[in-house]
Coordinates of C-alpha atoms in Angstrom, one line a residue:
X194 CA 0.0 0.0 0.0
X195 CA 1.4 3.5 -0.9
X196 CA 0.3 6.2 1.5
X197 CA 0.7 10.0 0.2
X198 CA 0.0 13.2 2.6
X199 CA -1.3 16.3 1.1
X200 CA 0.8 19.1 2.6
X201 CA 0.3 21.8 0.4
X202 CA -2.2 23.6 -1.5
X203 CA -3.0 21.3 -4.9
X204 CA -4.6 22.7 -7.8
X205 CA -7.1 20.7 -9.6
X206 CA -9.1 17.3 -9.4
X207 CA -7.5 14.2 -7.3
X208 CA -7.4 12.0 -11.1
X209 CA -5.4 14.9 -12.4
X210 CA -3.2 15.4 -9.3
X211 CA -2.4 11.3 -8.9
X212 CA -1.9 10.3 -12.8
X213 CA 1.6 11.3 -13.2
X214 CA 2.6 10.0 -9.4
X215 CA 1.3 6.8 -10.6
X216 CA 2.1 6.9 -14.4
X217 CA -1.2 5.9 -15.4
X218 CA -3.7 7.7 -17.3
X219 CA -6.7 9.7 -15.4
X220 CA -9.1 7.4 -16.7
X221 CA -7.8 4.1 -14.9
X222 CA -7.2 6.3 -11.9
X223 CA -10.7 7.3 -11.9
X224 CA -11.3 3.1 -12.2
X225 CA -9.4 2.6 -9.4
X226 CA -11.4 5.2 -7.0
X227 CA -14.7 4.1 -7.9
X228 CA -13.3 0.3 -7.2
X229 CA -12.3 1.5 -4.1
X230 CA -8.4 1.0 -4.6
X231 CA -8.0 5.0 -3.9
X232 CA -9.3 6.4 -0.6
X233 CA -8.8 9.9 0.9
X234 CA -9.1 10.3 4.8
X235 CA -10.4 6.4 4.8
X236 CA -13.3 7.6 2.8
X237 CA -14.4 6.9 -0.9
X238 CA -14.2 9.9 -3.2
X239 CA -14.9 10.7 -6.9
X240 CA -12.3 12.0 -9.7
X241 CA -13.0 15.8 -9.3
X242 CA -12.6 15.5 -5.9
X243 CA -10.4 18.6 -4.7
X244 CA -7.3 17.7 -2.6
X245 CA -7.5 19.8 0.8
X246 CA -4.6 20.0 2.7
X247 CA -4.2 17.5 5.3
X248 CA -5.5 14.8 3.4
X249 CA -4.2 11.4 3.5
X250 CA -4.5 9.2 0.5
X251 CA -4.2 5.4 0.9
X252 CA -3.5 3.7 -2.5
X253 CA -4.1 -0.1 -2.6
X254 CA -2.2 -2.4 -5.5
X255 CA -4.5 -2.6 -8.2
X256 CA -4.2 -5.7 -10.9
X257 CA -6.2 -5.2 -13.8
X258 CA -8.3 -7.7 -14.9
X259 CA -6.8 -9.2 -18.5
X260 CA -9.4 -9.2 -21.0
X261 CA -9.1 -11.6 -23.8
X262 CA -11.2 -12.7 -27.1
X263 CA -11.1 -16.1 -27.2
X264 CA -13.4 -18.3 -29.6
X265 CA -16.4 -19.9 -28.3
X266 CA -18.9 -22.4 -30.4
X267 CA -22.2 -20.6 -30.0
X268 CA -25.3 -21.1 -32.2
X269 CA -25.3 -18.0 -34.6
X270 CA -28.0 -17.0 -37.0
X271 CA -26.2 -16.5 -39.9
X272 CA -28.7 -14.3 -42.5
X273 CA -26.0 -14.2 -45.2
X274 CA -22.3 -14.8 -45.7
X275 CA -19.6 -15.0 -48.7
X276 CA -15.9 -13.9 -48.6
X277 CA -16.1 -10.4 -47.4
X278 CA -19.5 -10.2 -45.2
X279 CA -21.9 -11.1 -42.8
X280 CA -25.2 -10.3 -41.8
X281 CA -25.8 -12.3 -37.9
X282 CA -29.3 -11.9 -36.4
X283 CA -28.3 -10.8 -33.1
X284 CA -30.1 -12.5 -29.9
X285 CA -31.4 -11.2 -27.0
X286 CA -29.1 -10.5 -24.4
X287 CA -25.8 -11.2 -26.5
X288 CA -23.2 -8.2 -25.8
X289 CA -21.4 -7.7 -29.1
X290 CA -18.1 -7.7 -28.2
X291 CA -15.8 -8.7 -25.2
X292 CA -14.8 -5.7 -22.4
X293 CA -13.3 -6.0 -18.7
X294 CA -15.9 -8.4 -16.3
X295 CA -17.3 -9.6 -19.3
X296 CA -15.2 -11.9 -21.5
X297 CA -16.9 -14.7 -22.3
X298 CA -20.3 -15.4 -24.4
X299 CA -20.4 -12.0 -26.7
X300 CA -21.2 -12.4 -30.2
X301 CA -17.3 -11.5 -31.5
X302 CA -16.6 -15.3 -29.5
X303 CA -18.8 -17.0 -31.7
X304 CA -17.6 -15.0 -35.0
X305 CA -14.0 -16.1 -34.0
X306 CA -14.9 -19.5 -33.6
X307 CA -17.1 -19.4 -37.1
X308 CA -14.7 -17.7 -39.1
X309 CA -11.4 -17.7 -40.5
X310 CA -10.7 -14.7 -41.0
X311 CA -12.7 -11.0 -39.2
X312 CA -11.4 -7.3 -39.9
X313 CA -8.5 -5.9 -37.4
X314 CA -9.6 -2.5 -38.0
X315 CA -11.4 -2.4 -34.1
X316 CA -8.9 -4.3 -32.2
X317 CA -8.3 -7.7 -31.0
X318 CA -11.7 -7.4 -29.1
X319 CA -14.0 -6.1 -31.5
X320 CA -12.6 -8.1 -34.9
X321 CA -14.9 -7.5 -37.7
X322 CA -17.7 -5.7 -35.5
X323 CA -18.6 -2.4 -38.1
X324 CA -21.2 -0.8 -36.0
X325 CA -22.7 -2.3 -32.9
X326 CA -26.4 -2.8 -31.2
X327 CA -27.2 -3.2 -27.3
X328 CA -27.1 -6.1 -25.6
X329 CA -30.9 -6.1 -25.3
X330 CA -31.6 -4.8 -28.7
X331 CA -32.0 -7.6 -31.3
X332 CA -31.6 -7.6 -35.2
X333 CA -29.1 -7.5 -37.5
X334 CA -25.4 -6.8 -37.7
X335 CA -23.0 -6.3 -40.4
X336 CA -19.7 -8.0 -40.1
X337 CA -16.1 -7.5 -42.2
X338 CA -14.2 -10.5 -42.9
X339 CA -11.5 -8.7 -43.9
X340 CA -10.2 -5.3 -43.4
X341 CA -11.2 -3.6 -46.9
X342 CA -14.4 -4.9 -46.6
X343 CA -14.9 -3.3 -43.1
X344 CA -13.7 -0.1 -44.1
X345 CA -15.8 0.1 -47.4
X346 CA -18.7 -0.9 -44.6
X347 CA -17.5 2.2 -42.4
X348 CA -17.5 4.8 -45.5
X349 CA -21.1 4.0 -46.0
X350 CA -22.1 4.3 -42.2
X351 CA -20.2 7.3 -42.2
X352 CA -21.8 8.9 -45.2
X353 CA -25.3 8.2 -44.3
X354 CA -25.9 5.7 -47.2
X355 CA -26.7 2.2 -45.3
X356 CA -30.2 1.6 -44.8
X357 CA -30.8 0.9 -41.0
X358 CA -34.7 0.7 -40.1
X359 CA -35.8 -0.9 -36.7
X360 CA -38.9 -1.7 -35.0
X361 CA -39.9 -0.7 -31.8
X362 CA -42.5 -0.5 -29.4
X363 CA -43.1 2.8 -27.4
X364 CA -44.9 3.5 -24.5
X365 CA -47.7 6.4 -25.2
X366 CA -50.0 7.1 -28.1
X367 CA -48.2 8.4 -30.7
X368 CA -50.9 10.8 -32.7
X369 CA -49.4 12.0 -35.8
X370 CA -48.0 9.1 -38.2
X371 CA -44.7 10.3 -38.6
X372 CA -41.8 12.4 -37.6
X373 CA -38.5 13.4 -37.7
X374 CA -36.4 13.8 -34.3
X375 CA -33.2 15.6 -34.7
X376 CA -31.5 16.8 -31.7
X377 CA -27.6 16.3 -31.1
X378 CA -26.8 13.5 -28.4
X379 CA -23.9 13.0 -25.6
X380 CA -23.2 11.8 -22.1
X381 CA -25.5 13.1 -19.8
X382 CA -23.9 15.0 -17.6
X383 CA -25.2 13.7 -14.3
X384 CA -24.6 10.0 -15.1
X385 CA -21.8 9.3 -17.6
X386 CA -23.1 5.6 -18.1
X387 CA -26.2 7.4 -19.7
X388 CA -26.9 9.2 -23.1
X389 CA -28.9 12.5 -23.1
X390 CA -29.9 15.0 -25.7
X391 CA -27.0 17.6 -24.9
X392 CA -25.8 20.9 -26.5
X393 CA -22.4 20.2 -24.9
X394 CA -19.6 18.4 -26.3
X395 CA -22.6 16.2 -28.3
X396 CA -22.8 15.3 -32.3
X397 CA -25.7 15.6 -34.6
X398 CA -28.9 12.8 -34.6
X399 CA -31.2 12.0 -36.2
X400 CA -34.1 9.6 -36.3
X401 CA -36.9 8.8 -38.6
X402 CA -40.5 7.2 -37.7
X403 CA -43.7 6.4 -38.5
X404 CA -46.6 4.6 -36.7
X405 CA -47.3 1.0 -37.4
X406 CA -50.1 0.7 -35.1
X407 CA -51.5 2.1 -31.8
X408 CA -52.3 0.4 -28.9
X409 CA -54.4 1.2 -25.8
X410 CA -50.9 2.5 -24.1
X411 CA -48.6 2.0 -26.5
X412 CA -47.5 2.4 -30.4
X413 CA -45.5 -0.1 -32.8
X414 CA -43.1 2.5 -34.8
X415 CA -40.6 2.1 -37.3
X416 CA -37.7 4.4 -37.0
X417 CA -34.8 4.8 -40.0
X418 CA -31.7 6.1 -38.2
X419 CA -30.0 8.6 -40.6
X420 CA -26.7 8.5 -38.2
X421 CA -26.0 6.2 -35.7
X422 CA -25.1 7.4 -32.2
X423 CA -25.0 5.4 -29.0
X424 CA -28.4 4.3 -27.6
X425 CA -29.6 7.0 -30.6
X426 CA -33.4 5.4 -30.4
X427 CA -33.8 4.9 -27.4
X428 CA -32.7 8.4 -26.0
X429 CA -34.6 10.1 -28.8
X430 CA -38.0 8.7 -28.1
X431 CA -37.4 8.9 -24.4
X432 CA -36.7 13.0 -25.1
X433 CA -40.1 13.6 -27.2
X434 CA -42.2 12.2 -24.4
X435 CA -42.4 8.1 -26.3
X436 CA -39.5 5.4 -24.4
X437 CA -39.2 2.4 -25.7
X438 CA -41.0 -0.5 -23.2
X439 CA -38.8 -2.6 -21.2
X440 CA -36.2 -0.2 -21.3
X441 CA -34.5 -0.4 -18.4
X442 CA -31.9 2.9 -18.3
X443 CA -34.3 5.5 -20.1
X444 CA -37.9 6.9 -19.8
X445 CA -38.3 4.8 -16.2
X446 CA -41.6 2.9 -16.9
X447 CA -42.4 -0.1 -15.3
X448 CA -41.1 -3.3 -17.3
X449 CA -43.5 -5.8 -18.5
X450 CA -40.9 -8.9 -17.6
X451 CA -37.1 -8.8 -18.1
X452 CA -36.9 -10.2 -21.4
X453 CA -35.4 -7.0 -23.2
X454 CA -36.5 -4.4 -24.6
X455 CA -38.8 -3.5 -27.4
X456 CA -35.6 -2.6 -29.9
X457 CA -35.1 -4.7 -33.2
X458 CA -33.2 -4.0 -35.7
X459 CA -35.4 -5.4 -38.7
X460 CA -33.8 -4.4 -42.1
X461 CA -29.9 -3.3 -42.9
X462 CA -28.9 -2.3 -46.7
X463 CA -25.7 -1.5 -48.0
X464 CA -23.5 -2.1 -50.9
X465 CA -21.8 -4.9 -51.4
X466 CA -17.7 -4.1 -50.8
X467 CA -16.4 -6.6 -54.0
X468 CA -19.6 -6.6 -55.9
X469 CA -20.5 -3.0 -55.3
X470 CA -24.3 -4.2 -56.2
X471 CA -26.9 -3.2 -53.2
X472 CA -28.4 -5.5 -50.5
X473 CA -31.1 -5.5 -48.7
X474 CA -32.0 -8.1 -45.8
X475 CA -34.6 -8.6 -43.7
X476 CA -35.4 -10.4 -40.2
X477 CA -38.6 -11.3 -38.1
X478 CA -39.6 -10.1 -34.8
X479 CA -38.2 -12.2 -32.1
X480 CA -40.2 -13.8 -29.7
X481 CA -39.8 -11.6 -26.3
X482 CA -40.7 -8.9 -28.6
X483 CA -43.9 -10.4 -29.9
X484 CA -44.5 -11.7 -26.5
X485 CA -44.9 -8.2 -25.6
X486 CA -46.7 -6.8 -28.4
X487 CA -49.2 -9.4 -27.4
X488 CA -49.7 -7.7 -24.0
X489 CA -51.2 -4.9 -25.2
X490 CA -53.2 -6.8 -28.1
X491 CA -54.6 -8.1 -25.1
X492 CA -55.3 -5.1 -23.2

């Protein structure tokens, strides 16, 4: 254990003060205080917490948990494959690709154990992951086998020319059939886990929808995103007044059960990286969603 006493005045946020003592960067400082690892006075502290002289800093060895990618045999619904692509139907709950606590069962195990060869343009951890969903979000995913393929893939996402429409179920009565959402999105500021509709340090969204059908409490929607920003949907529809059911971060409605929520992503379109001819595919509904959308047929 490394003890440090603060005996004169320090400018700025403890992460700040503590990275270069510690040659480590402010963010895995910031790790180790909410783990615990860093305490002031005996106490737990955040990473803008301002040194006062006096204090007395305990700092604990910390090992880092090694994450690794390691292929797993897991049943994968393939929708279409050749050479340079894939299109996988991604199941409820599945996390797309490995990160620290959560190594094991993500859908970038199974690829590795499928395929040959994945894109290295995202790492050892996310090989041949394009553009990802949430865990709880189903549909489909394109994949690069190989790393022209994934940045042909990329230059479409990026220029707004993929086709990406979902299907959702919102809680509310939607009255008009359609709109147009566009409002930039960031980290909220009071909880950095979370995505908010944000002037500050944000980027530009936007989502399309139209109503499929109303329910008593609820509307079916389609949305077309026409960029593709973390937890885009789902923050957007929660800001107009509409969050998506079962979702368990945004809007804070009760959840119906805890099989997911009412996300799919139903139809992706792009063109093809060799052939440069354009493909369209298409999925069905998964079962926890229609379970759902049978609770309020039912109500």
């Amino acid at each position: 254990m490394q003890e440090i006493e603060i005996t004169e005045k320090v400018e700025g946020r403890i992460d700040s003060y503590l990275a270069p003592i510690l040659s480590m960067s402010r963010s895995k400082v910031a790790k180790m205080l909410k783990e615990k690892c860093i305490l002031v006075n005996e106490k737990e502290v955040k990473a803008s917490y301002e040194l006062q002289i006096g204090d007395k800093i305990t700092i604990e060895e910390y090992v880092e948990e090694e994450m690794s990618a390691e292929p797993e045999k897991m049943d994968l619904d393939i929708v279409y494959e050749d050479e340079d692509v894939m299109v996988v139907n991604k199941a409820n709950g599945v996390v797309v690709h490995p990160a620290v606590g959560n190594n094991h069962g993500t859908l970038v195990n199974g690829l590795l154990y499928h395929a040959k060869s994945l894109s290295t343009i995202n790492g050892e951890f996310r090989p041949g992951i394009v553009h990802r969903i949430d865990a709880y979000t189903t549909g489909l995913l394109m994949i690069a086998k190989n790393d022209f393929a994934h940045q042909f893939l990329a230059e479409q996402l990026a220029n707004k020319t993929t086709k990406r429409k979902y299907q959702a179920i919102v809680w509310g009565v939607i009255p008009h059939d359609t709109g147009t959402i566009d409002a930039p999105i960031g980290r909220d500021e009071t909880d950095r886990k979370k995505m908010a509709v944000t002037s500050k340090n944000s980027k530009q969204a936007i989502t399309h929808f139209r109503v499929l059908k109303r329910y008593k409490s609820a509307t079916l929607i389609e949305c077309e995103l026409e960029t593709g920003r973390t937890h885009q949907i789902r923050v957007h529809m929660n800001y107009i007044g509409y969050p998506i059911v079962n979702d368990p971060v945004y809007g804070k409605r009760k959840l119906i059960d805890e099989t997911g929520q009412c996300l799919h992503a139903k139809t992706i379109g792009f063109i093809h990286p060799a052939t440069k001819e354009y493909m369209e595919f298409d999925s069905e509904l998964p079962e926890c969603f229609l379970k759902i959308e049978k609770y309020f047929e039912e109500e």
